[in-house]
PDB file of C-alpha atoms in Angstrom:
ATOM      1  CA  MET A   1       0.051  -0.557   0.007  1.00 56.00           C
ATOM      2  CA  GLU A   2       2.631   2.395   0.574  1.00 62.00           C
ATOM      3  CA  GLY A   3       4.340   1.767  -2.969  1.00 69.00           C
ATOM      4  CA  TYR A   4       0.973   2.757  -4.347  1.00 73.00           C
ATOM      5  CA  SER A   5       0.742   6.056  -2.023  1.00 76.00           C
ATOM      6  CA  GLN A   6       4.307   6.520  -2.905  1.00 74.00           C
ATOM      7  CA  PHE A   7       3.159   5.817  -6.680  1.00 79.00           C
ATOM      8  CA  VAL A   8       0.291   8.597  -6.383  1.00 82.00           C
ATOM      9  CA  SER A   9       2.908  10.991  -5.265  1.00 82.00           C
ATOM     10  CA  LEU A  10       4.330  10.836  -8.135  1.00 81.00           C
ATOM     11  CA  LEU A  11       2.477  11.221 -10.931  1.00 87.00           C
ATOM     12  CA  LEU A  12       0.204  14.169  -8.706  1.00 89.00           C
ATOM     13  CA  ALA A  13       3.698  15.833  -8.766  1.00 87.00           C
ATOM     14  CA  ILE A  14       4.133  15.188 -12.155  1.00 87.00           C
ATOM     15  CA  ALA A  15       0.391  16.564 -13.127  1.00 91.00           C
ATOM     16  CA  ALA A  16       1.543  19.948 -10.633  1.00 90.00           C
ATOM     17  CA  ALA A  17       4.622  20.243 -12.335  1.00 88.00           C
ATOM     18  CA  ILE A  18       3.240  20.732 -15.722  1.00 91.00           C
ATOM     19  CA  ALA A  19      -0.170  22.783 -14.158  1.00 93.00           C
ATOM     20  CA  PHE A  20       2.461  25.332 -12.797  1.00 89.00           C
ATOM     21  CA  ALA A  21       4.572  25.251 -15.935  1.00 88.00           C
ATOM     22  CA  VAL A  22       1.282  26.464 -17.815  1.00 92.00           C
ATOM     23  CA  GLY A  23       0.433  28.801 -14.868  1.00 89.00           C
ATOM     24  CA  ILE A  24       3.813  30.636 -14.943  1.00 84.00           C
ATOM     25  CA  PHE A  25       4.194  30.719 -18.575  1.00 87.00           C
ATOM     26  CA  LEU A  26       0.818  32.455 -18.598  1.00 87.00           C
ATOM     27  CA  THR A  27       1.667  35.121 -15.850  1.00 82.00           C
ATOM     28  CA  LYS A  28       3.815  37.251 -18.366  1.00 78.00           C
ATOM     29  CA  GLY A  29       1.548  37.862 -20.115  1.00 77.00           C
ATOM     30  CA  VAL A  30      -0.793  39.056 -17.062  1.00 78.00           C
ATOM     31  CA  ALA A  31       2.259  40.844 -15.403  1.00 72.00           C
ATOM     32  CA  LEU A  32       2.502  42.748 -19.085  1.00 70.00           C
ATOM     33  CA  ASN A  33      -1.054  43.406 -19.479  1.00 74.00           C
ATOM     34  CA  ILE A  34      -2.828  43.942 -16.289  1.00 75.00           C
ATOM     35  CA  SER A  35      -1.601  46.149 -13.350  1.00 75.00           C
ATOM     36  CA  ILE A  36       0.237  43.831 -11.137  1.00 74.00           C
ATOM     37  CA  TYR A  37      -0.903  44.300  -7.972  1.00 82.00           C
ATOM     38  CA  LYS A  38      -4.205  45.204  -8.865  1.00 85.00           C
ATOM     39  CA  ALA A  39      -4.447  41.613 -10.602  1.00 86.00           C
ATOM     40  CA  ILE A  40      -3.137  39.209  -7.474  1.00 90.00           C
ATOM     41  CA  GLY A  41      -5.919  39.714  -5.078  1.00 92.00           C
ATOM     42  CA  PRO A  42      -8.596  38.443  -8.219  1.00 91.00           C
ATOM     43  CA  LEU A  43      -6.252  35.579  -8.723  1.00 90.00           C
ATOM     44  CA  PHE A  44      -5.679  34.438  -5.389  1.00 93.00           C
ATOM     45  CA  ILE A  45      -9.416  34.676  -4.780  1.00 94.00           C
ATOM     46  CA  LEU A  46      -9.829  32.870  -8.397  1.00 92.00           C
ATOM     47  CA  ASN A  47      -7.500  30.272  -6.962  1.00 90.00           C
ATOM     48  CA  ALA A  48      -9.707  29.580  -4.194  1.00 93.00           C
ATOM     49  CA  VAL A  49     -13.185  29.565  -6.365  1.00 93.00           C
ATOM     50  CA  PHE A  50     -12.006  26.446  -8.105  1.00 90.00           C
ATOM     51  CA  VAL A  51     -11.662  24.358  -5.664  1.00 90.00           C
ATOM     52  CA  PHE A  52     -15.185  25.021  -3.595  1.00 92.00           C
ATOM     53  CA  PRO A  53     -16.808  22.561  -5.482  1.00 89.00           C
ATOM     54  CA  LEU A  54     -14.232  20.136  -3.348  1.00 87.00           C
ATOM     55  CA  ILE A  55     -15.336  21.101  -0.151  1.00 91.00           C
ATOM     56  CA  PRO A  56     -17.956  18.692   0.367  1.00 90.00           C
ATOM     57  CA  PHE A  57     -15.580  16.138  -0.086  1.00 84.00           C
ATOM     58  CA  GLY A  58     -13.454  17.130   3.184  1.00 82.00           C
ATOM     59  CA  PRO A  59     -13.012  16.368   6.459  1.00 88.00           C
ATOM     60  CA  HIS A  60     -14.912  19.101   8.488  1.00 90.00           C
ATOM     61  CA  TRP A  61     -12.737  22.269   8.839  1.00 94.00           C
ATOM     62  CA  ILE A  62     -11.151  22.969  11.986  1.00 91.00           C
ATOM     63  CA  LEU A  63      -9.906  26.593  11.604  1.00 89.00           C
ATOM     64  CA  TRP A  64      -9.367  27.556  15.414  1.00 88.00           C
ATOM     65  CA  SER A  65      -7.301  24.379  16.964  1.00 88.00           C
ATOM     66  CA  GLY A  66      -4.192  24.720  17.974  1.00 88.00           C
ATOM     67  CA  SER A  67      -1.288  26.081  15.816  1.00 91.00           C
ATOM     68  CA  VAL A  68      -4.099  25.924  13.123  1.00 94.00           C
ATOM     69  CA  PRO A  69      -4.773  29.436  12.382  1.00 94.00           C
ATOM     70  CA  TYR A  70      -0.494  30.702  12.331  1.00 95.00           C
ATOM     71  CA  LEU A  71       0.039  27.719  10.000  1.00 95.00           C
ATOM     72  CA  HIS A  72      -3.076  29.536   7.560  1.00 95.00           C
ATOM     73  CA  ILE A  73      -1.185  32.779   8.663  1.00 96.00           C
ATOM     74  CA  LEU A  74       2.307  31.381   7.575  1.00 94.00           C
ATOM     75  CA  GLY A  75       0.839  29.774   4.189  1.00 94.00           C
ATOM     76  CA  ALA A  76      -0.762  32.593   3.159  1.00 96.00           C
ATOM     77  CA  VAL A  77       1.954  35.424   3.877  1.00 95.00           C
ATOM     78  CA  GLY A  78       4.731  33.078   2.175  1.00 93.00           C
ATOM     79  CA  SER A  79       2.015  32.791  -0.937  1.00 92.00           C
ATOM     80  CA  GLY A  80       1.742  36.214  -0.889  1.00 94.00           C
ATOM     81  CA  VAL A  81       5.081  37.619  -0.486  1.00 93.00           C
ATOM     82  CA  VAL A  82       6.107  35.258  -3.304  1.00 89.00           C
ATOM     83  CA  ALA A  83       3.734  36.376  -6.144  1.00 88.00           C
ATOM     84  CA  GLY A  84       3.991  39.484  -5.020  1.00 89.00           C
ATOM     85  CA  ILE A  85       8.207  39.411  -5.826  1.00 86.00           C
ATOM     86  CA  ILE A  86       7.248  37.029  -8.860  1.00 82.00           C
ATOM     87  CA  PHE A  87       4.658  39.294 -10.825  1.00 81.00           C
ATOM     88  CA  ARG A  88       6.942  42.433 -10.362  1.00 78.00           C
ATOM     89  CA  MET A  89      10.103  40.471 -11.292  1.00 76.00           C
ATOM     90  CA  MET A  90       8.220  38.702 -14.389  1.00 73.00           C
ATOM     91  CA  SER A  91       7.489  42.028 -16.251  1.00 68.00           C
ATOM     92  CA  ASN A  92      11.236  42.818 -16.768  1.00 66.00           C
ATOM     93  CA  SER A  93      12.235  38.967 -17.566  1.00 70.00           C
ATOM     94  CA  SER A  94      11.298  35.812 -19.014  1.00 67.00           C
ATOM     95  CA  ALA A  95       8.699  32.856 -17.322  1.00 68.00           C
ATOM     96  CA  SER A  96      11.627  30.363 -17.075  1.00 69.00           C
ATOM     97  CA  VAL A  97      13.838  32.514 -15.219  1.00 68.00           C
ATOM     98  CA  MET A  98      11.090  33.145 -12.526  1.00 65.00           C
ATOM     99  CA  SER A  99      10.333  29.817 -12.419  1.00 70.00           C
ATOM    100  CA  VAL A 100      14.163  28.901 -11.338  1.00 67.00           C
ATOM    101  CA  GLY A 101      13.755  30.556  -7.863  1.00 62.00           C
ATOM    102  CA  GLN A 102      10.563  28.479  -6.671  1.00 61.00           C
ATOM    103  CA  ALA A 103      12.444  25.139  -8.167  1.00 63.00           C
ATOM    104  CA  LEU A 104      14.837  26.206  -5.016  1.00 65.00           C
ATOM    105  CA  THR A 105      12.035  24.828  -2.374  1.00 64.00           C
ATOM    106  CA  PRO A 106      13.090  21.005  -1.811  1.00 62.00           C
ATOM    107  CA  ALA A 107      16.233  22.208  -0.960  1.00 65.00           C
ATOM    108  CA  VAL A 108      14.023  24.622   2.092  1.00 66.00           C
ATOM    109  CA  VAL A 109      11.958  21.967   3.070  1.00 64.00           C
ATOM    110  CA  LEU A 110      15.348  19.587   3.429  1.00 63.00           C
ATOM    111  CA  LEU A 111      17.070  22.052   5.845  1.00 63.00           C
ATOM    112  CA  ALA A 112      13.582  22.972   7.733  1.00 63.00           C
ATOM    113  CA  GLY A 113      12.947  19.185   8.375  1.00 59.00           C
ATOM    114  CA  PRO A 114      15.106  18.735  10.917  1.00 59.00           C
ATOM    115  CA  ILE A 115      13.635  21.482  12.949  1.00 57.00           C
ATOM    116  CA  ALA A 116       9.798  21.663  12.175  1.00 58.00           C
ATOM    117  CA  LEU A 117       9.460  17.537  10.339  1.00 56.00           C
ATOM    118  CA  GLY A 118      11.700  15.514  12.253  1.00 60.00           C
ATOM    119  CA  ALA A 119      13.619  14.403  10.163  1.00 59.00           C
ATOM    120  CA  SER A 120      17.118  14.488   9.783  1.00 62.00           C
ATOM    121  CA  ILE A 121      20.154  15.599   7.341  1.00 61.00           C
ATOM    122  CA  ILE A 122      23.688  14.741   6.813  1.00 65.00           C
ATOM    123  CA  SER A 123      26.153  16.871   5.432  1.00 69.00           C
ATOM    124  CA  ILE A 124      26.588  16.099   2.285  1.00 70.00           C
ATOM    125  CA  GLN A 125      23.048  17.003   1.507  1.00 66.00           C
ATOM    126  CA  VAL A 126      24.163  20.585   3.196  1.00 67.00           C
ATOM    127  CA  LEU A 127      26.956  20.996   0.879  1.00 72.00           C
ATOM    128  CA  VAL A 128      24.525  19.540  -2.433  1.00 69.00           C
ATOM    129  CA  ILE A 129      22.335  22.233  -1.185  1.00 67.00           C
ATOM    130  CA  VAL A 130      25.307  24.861  -1.401  1.00 68.00           C
ATOM    131  CA  VAL A 131      26.107  23.657  -4.917  1.00 71.00           C
ATOM    132  CA  LEU A 132      22.614  23.849  -6.113  1.00 69.00           C
ATOM    133  CA  VAL A 133      21.770  27.305  -5.146  1.00 67.00           C
ATOM    134  CA  PHE A 134      25.137  28.743  -6.521  1.00 69.00           C
ATOM    135  CA  ALA A 135      24.838  26.621 -10.092  1.00 68.00           C
ATOM    136  CA  THR A 136      21.303  27.581 -10.185  1.00 66.00           C
ATOM    137  CA  ILE A 137      21.529  31.038  -9.382  1.00 67.00           C
ATOM    138  CA  PHE A 138      24.420  32.740 -10.051  1.00 66.00           C
ATOM    139  CA  PRO A 139      23.964  32.425 -13.810  1.00 65.00           C
ATOM    140  CA  LEU A 140      20.858  33.727 -13.549  1.00 66.00           C
ATOM    141  CA  ARG A 141      22.314  36.811 -11.626  1.00 64.00           C
ATOM    142  CA  LYS A 142      21.851  39.728 -15.096  1.00 67.00           C
ATOM    143  CA  SER A 143      18.711  38.073 -16.327  1.00 64.00           C
ATOM    144  CA  LEU A 144      16.366  40.121 -14.956  1.00 64.00           C
ATOM    145  CA  ALA A 145      16.703  43.861 -16.534  1.00 64.00           C
ATOM    146  CA  GLY A 146      17.242  47.158 -14.709  1.00 66.00           C
ATOM    147  CA  VAL A 147      17.911  44.738 -11.671  1.00 69.00           C
ATOM    148  CA  SER A 148      21.190  44.648  -9.773  1.00 77.00           C
ATOM    149  CA  SER A 149      23.084  40.843  -9.715  1.00 75.00           C
ATOM    150  CA  PHE A 150      23.251  41.496  -5.955  1.00 77.00           C
ATOM    151  CA  THR A 151      19.661  41.665  -6.150  1.00 79.00           C
ATOM    152  CA  ALA A 152      18.227  39.452  -8.682  1.00 77.00           C
ATOM    153  CA  ILE A 153      19.757  36.601  -6.424  1.00 77.00           C
ATOM    154  CA  PHE A 154      18.435  38.177  -3.190  1.00 82.00           C
ATOM    155  CA  LEU A 155      14.757  38.029  -4.652  1.00 81.00           C
ATOM    156  CA  MET A 156      15.134  34.794  -6.049  1.00 79.00           C
ATOM    157  CA  ILE A 157      16.568  33.016  -3.304  1.00 78.00           C
ATOM    158  CA  VAL A 158      13.458  34.810  -1.287  1.00 83.00           C
ATOM    159  CA  ILE A 159      11.296  33.010  -3.547  1.00 82.00           C
ATOM    160  CA  GLY A 160      12.889  29.576  -2.807  1.00 78.00           C
ATOM    161  CA  VAL A 161      12.619  30.072   1.092  1.00 80.00           C
ATOM    162  CA  LEU A 162       9.297  31.509   1.349  1.00 85.00           C
ATOM    163  CA  SER A 163       7.915  28.999  -1.441  1.00 81.00           C
ATOM    164  CA  GLY A 164       9.716  26.003   1.002  1.00 79.00           C
ATOM    165  CA  LEU A 165       8.143  27.671   4.418  1.00 83.00           C
ATOM    166  CA  VAL A 166       4.322  27.080   2.363  1.00 87.00           C
ATOM    167  CA  THR A 167       5.414  23.562   1.384  1.00 80.00           C
ATOM    168  CA  VAL A 168       6.624  22.880   5.079  1.00 83.00           C
ATOM    169  CA  ALA A 169       3.050  24.530   6.679  1.00 88.00           C
ATOM    170  CA  VAL A 170       1.139  21.939   4.319  1.00 84.00           C
ATOM    171  CA  VAL A 171       2.863  19.210   6.456  1.00 82.00           C
ATOM    172  CA  LEU A 172       2.200  20.391   9.214  1.00 88.00           C
ATOM    173  CA  LEU A 173      -1.446  21.332   8.901  1.00 91.00           C
ATOM    174  CA  ASP A 174      -1.634  17.541   7.306  1.00 86.00           C
ATOM    175  CA  ARG A 175      -0.381  16.289  10.749  1.00 86.00           C
ATOM    176  CA  ALA A 176      -2.166  18.478  12.314  1.00 90.00           C
ATOM    177  CA  GLY A 177      -5.345  16.769  10.786  1.00 90.00           C
ATOM    178  CA  VAL A 178      -6.647  19.947   8.388  1.00 92.00           C
ATOM    179  CA  GLY A 179      -8.147  18.630   4.939  1.00 90.00           C
ATOM    180  CA  THR A 180      -6.461  19.813   1.814  1.00 86.00           C
ATOM    181  CA  THR A 181      -9.280  21.915   0.842  1.00 91.00           C
ATOM    182  CA  GLU A 182      -8.997  23.790   4.093  1.00 93.00           C
ATOM    183  CA  THR A 183      -5.412  24.185   3.565  1.00 92.00           C
ATOM    184  CA  PHE A 184      -5.885  25.327   0.090  1.00 91.00           C
ATOM    185  CA  ILE A 185      -8.852  27.333   0.450  1.00 94.00           C
ATOM    186  CA  VAL A 186      -8.241  29.116   3.520  1.00 96.00           C
ATOM    187  CA  ARG A 187      -4.603  30.252   2.170  1.00 95.00           C
ATOM    188  CA  GLN A 188      -5.390  32.140  -0.673  1.00 94.00           C
ATOM    189  CA  LEU A 189      -8.643  33.821   0.761  1.00 96.00           C
ATOM    190  CA  LEU A 190      -6.381  35.076   3.265  1.00 97.00           C
ATOM    191  CA  ALA A 191      -4.105  36.649   0.507  1.00 96.00           C
ATOM    192  CA  GLY A 192      -6.314  37.376  -1.956  1.00 95.00           C
ATOM    193  CA  PHE A 193      -8.090  39.689   0.646  1.00 96.00           C
ATOM    194  CA  THR A 194      -4.992  41.091   1.639  1.00 96.00           C
ATOM    195  CA  PHE A 195      -4.251  42.030  -1.432  1.00 94.00           C
ATOM    196  CA  MET A 196      -7.382  43.709  -2.612  1.00 94.00           C
ATOM    197  CA  LEU A 197      -7.490  45.402   0.586  1.00 94.00           C
ATOM    198  CA  ILE A 198      -3.797  47.482  -0.309  1.00 92.00           C
ATOM    199  CA  PHE A 199      -4.915  46.971  -3.914  1.00 90.00           C
ATOM    200  CA  PRO A 200      -8.200  47.258  -4.412  1.00 90.00           C
ATOM    201  CA  PRO A 201      -8.702  45.699  -7.764  1.00 86.00           C
ATOM    202  CA  ILE A 202     -10.234  49.387  -9.762  1.00 82.00           C
ATOM    203  CA  GLY A 203     -10.101  49.721 -13.366  1.00 78.00           C
ATOM    204  CA  LEU A 204      -9.860  45.955 -14.535  1.00 77.00           C
ATOM    205  CA  HIS A 205     -11.823  45.022 -17.872  1.00 79.00           C
ATOM    206  CA  TRP A 206     -13.639  41.538 -18.476  1.00 78.00           C
ATOM    207  CA  ARG A 207     -10.822  40.838 -21.120  1.00 79.00           C
ATOM    208  CA  ASP A 208      -8.427  40.872 -17.739  1.00 81.00           C
ATOM    209  CA  PHE A 209     -10.887  38.609 -15.972  1.00 83.00           C
ATOM    210  CA  LEU A 210     -10.871  35.926 -18.613  1.00 84.00           C
ATOM    211  CA  GLN A 211      -7.188  36.349 -18.384  1.00 85.00           C
ATOM    212  CA  LEU A 212      -6.299  36.093 -15.058  1.00 88.00           C
ATOM    213  CA  VAL A 213      -9.257  32.931 -14.700  1.00 90.00           C
ATOM    214  CA  ARG A 214      -7.226  30.963 -17.852  1.00 90.00           C
ATOM    215  CA  ARG A 215      -4.473  31.783 -15.415  1.00 88.00           C
ATOM    216  CA  SER A 216      -5.774  30.569 -12.176  1.00 90.00           C
ATOM    217  CA  PHE A 217      -7.171  27.736 -13.765  1.00 92.00           C
ATOM    218  CA  PHE A 218      -3.553  26.359 -14.373  1.00 92.00           C
ATOM    219  CA  MET A 219      -1.923  27.394 -10.779  1.00 88.00           C
ATOM    220  CA  SER A 220      -5.100  25.628  -8.520  1.00 87.00           C
ATOM    221  CA  MET A 221      -4.908  22.816 -10.425  1.00 89.00           C
ATOM    222  CA  GLY A 222      -1.291  23.151  -9.580  1.00 88.00           C
ATOM    223  CA  TRP A 223      -1.683  23.984  -5.975  1.00 79.00           C
ATOM    224  CA  LEU A 224      -4.533  20.663  -5.370  1.00 83.00           C
ATOM    225  CA  ALA A 225      -2.023  18.615  -7.028  1.00 87.00           C
ATOM    226  CA  SER A 226       1.345  19.232  -4.996  1.00 83.00           C
ATOM    227  CA  ILE A 227      -0.833  19.312  -2.049  1.00 78.00           C
ATOM    228  CA  TYR A 228      -2.012  16.036  -2.514  1.00 82.00           C
ATOM    229  CA  ALA A 229       1.720  14.779  -3.674  1.00 84.00           C
ATOM    230  CA  ILE A 230       3.121  16.356  -0.309  1.00 75.00           C
ATOM    231  CA  ARG A 231       0.255  14.391   1.531  1.00 75.00           C
ATOM    232  CA  GLU A 232       0.408  11.044   0.010  1.00 75.00           C
ATOM    233  CA  GLY A 233       4.270  10.532   0.015  1.00 74.00           C
ATOM    234  CA  SER A 234       7.556  12.044   0.587  1.00 70.00           C
ATOM    235  CA  PRO A 235       7.533  15.887   0.922  1.00 66.00           C
ATOM    236  CA  VAL A 236      10.695  16.631  -0.469  1.00 64.00           C
ATOM    237  CA  VAL A 237      10.437  13.729  -3.202  1.00 70.00           C
ATOM    238  CA  ALA A 238       7.154  15.600  -4.266  1.00 74.00           C
ATOM    239  CA  GLN A 239       8.910  19.119  -4.462  1.00 67.00           C
ATOM    240  CA  SER A 240      11.878  16.904  -6.688  1.00 70.00           C
ATOM    241  CA  VAL A 241       9.632  16.042  -9.077  1.00 76.00           C
ATOM    242  CA  MET A 242       8.007  19.783  -9.236  1.00 73.00           C
ATOM    243  CA  ALA A 243      12.047  21.456  -9.303  1.00 72.00           C
ATOM    244  CA  THR A 244      11.205  20.666 -13.298  1.00 78.00           C
ATOM    245  CA  ILE A 245       9.445  22.514 -13.538  1.00 81.00           C
ATOM    246  CA  PRO A 246      11.392  25.600 -15.093  1.00 79.00           C
ATOM    247  CA  LEU A 247      12.424  22.588 -17.915  1.00 79.00           C
ATOM    248  CA  TRP A 248       8.915  22.212 -18.230  1.00 84.00           C
ATOM    249  CA  VAL A 249       8.628  25.991 -18.632  1.00 84.00           C
ATOM    250  CA  ILE A 250      11.744  26.618 -20.791  1.00 82.00           C
ATOM    251  CA  LEU A 251       9.598  23.759 -23.362  1.00 84.00           C
ATOM    252  CA  ILE A 252       5.962  25.597 -23.763  1.00 87.00           C
ATOM    253  CA  GLU A 253       8.319  29.055 -24.241  1.00 84.00           C
ATOM    254  CA  VAL A 254      10.655  26.728 -27.151  1.00 84.00           C
ATOM    255  CA  ILE A 255       6.757  25.571 -28.415  1.00 86.00           C
ATOM    256  CA  VAL A 256       5.057  29.134 -28.206  1.00 87.00           C
ATOM    257  CA  TYR A 257       7.838  31.176 -29.503  1.00 83.00           C
ATOM    258  CA  ARG A 258       9.817  29.091 -31.444  1.00 84.00           C
ATOM    259  CA  LYS A 259      13.216  30.319 -30.480  1.00 79.00           C
ATOM    260  CA  GLN A 260      16.017  28.977 -28.615  1.00 80.00           C
ATOM    261  CA  PRO A 261      15.952  29.221 -24.694  1.00 77.00           C
ATOM    262  CA  ALA A 262      18.788  31.427 -23.589  1.00 75.00           C
ATOM    263  CA  ARG A 263      22.034  28.917 -22.074  1.00 78.00           C
ATOM    264  CA  ALA A 264      22.070  30.190 -18.764  1.00 75.00           C
ATOM    265  CA  VAL A 265      17.993  29.630 -17.586  1.00 75.00           C
ATOM    266  CA  VAL A 266      19.258  25.992 -19.793  1.00 79.00           C
ATOM    267  CA  PHE A 267      22.213  25.114 -17.433  1.00 77.00           C
ATOM    268  CA  SER A 268      20.023  26.427 -13.894  1.00 74.00           C
ATOM    269  CA  ALA A 269      17.178  24.115 -14.743  1.00 75.00           C
ATOM    270  CA  ILE A 270      19.501  21.550 -15.945  1.00 79.00           C
ATOM    271  CA  ALA A 271      21.250  22.212 -12.811  1.00 77.00           C
ATOM    272  CA  ILE A 272      17.911  22.556 -10.350  1.00 71.00           C
ATOM    273  CA  ALA A 273      16.756  18.577 -12.089  1.00 73.00           C
ATOM    274  CA  ILE A 274      20.098  16.902 -10.510  1.00 76.00           C
ATOM    275  CA  GLY A 275      20.350  19.037  -7.884  1.00 72.00           C
ATOM    276  CA  ILE A 276      17.151  18.422  -6.244  1.00 69.00           C
ATOM    277  CA  TYR A 277      17.541  14.446  -7.745  1.00 69.00           C
ATOM    278  CA  ALA A 278      20.935  14.394  -5.588  1.00 70.00           C
ATOM    279  CA  LEU A 279      18.765  15.388  -2.552  1.00 65.00           C
ATOM    280  CA  ALA A 280      15.833  13.146  -2.655  1.00 63.00           C
ATOM    281  CA  VAL A 281      18.276   9.906  -3.067  1.00 66.00           C
ATOM    282  CA  THR A 282      20.460  10.619  -0.442  1.00 64.00           C
ATOM    283  CA  SER A 283      16.923  12.081   2.439  1.00 59.00           C
TER     284      SER A 283
END
């Protein structure tokens, strides 16, 4: 039965990687055509709306039990800050470049494991993480127009760290007995209403709404599949598969734009996939 769960987790992780890749690719269009921060709030709300039909099939919500509300807030803050950074940087770069920062998530999960998840870590894993971060981010330091190399590296690391903390929050919520629908919907609504309060979505047109719906569908399916993948199997292994997201984004860009991707992006994407696989093997 455990082997079956691992297989299901693998399939869900692959599905999540592809869904995220399409969503990230569509994010580029949203970032260029719509007021950036005004679009983020509605996107989070739409993400939640797509999952509303699953509420009756999930367990009873336990919003106010123990550490649950704090973990929800942690997930919402992490997701919100990551979205803000990605949308801002997306207007100055390609979708594949921005997907690299998120692909560092498994490394953060592994480092946070001994503290939050009761896992163990060995010295070779720490070494792999250091090499992984340097090999994937350093080549991309000049890929963001109008942004210094230090700022670009810092922001991509922040994306990876916060995405990893969101994953840790998902695992801890699962251990607290929180259902998948509650985990996803509460996080999206908290982040969405916060953004809409700070940046009211005034001036959005119907064509903007359709563009947001299309992007939200793929991102919500990715989040949902990733949450189930993390819960069905190993968080690190599931995230390792999703570390291939940059490669999927590159493939989509090649197909749509019909041009060769930048070598630095390809190198970083491959380094991510190999490095995270090495982490999964040693974990």
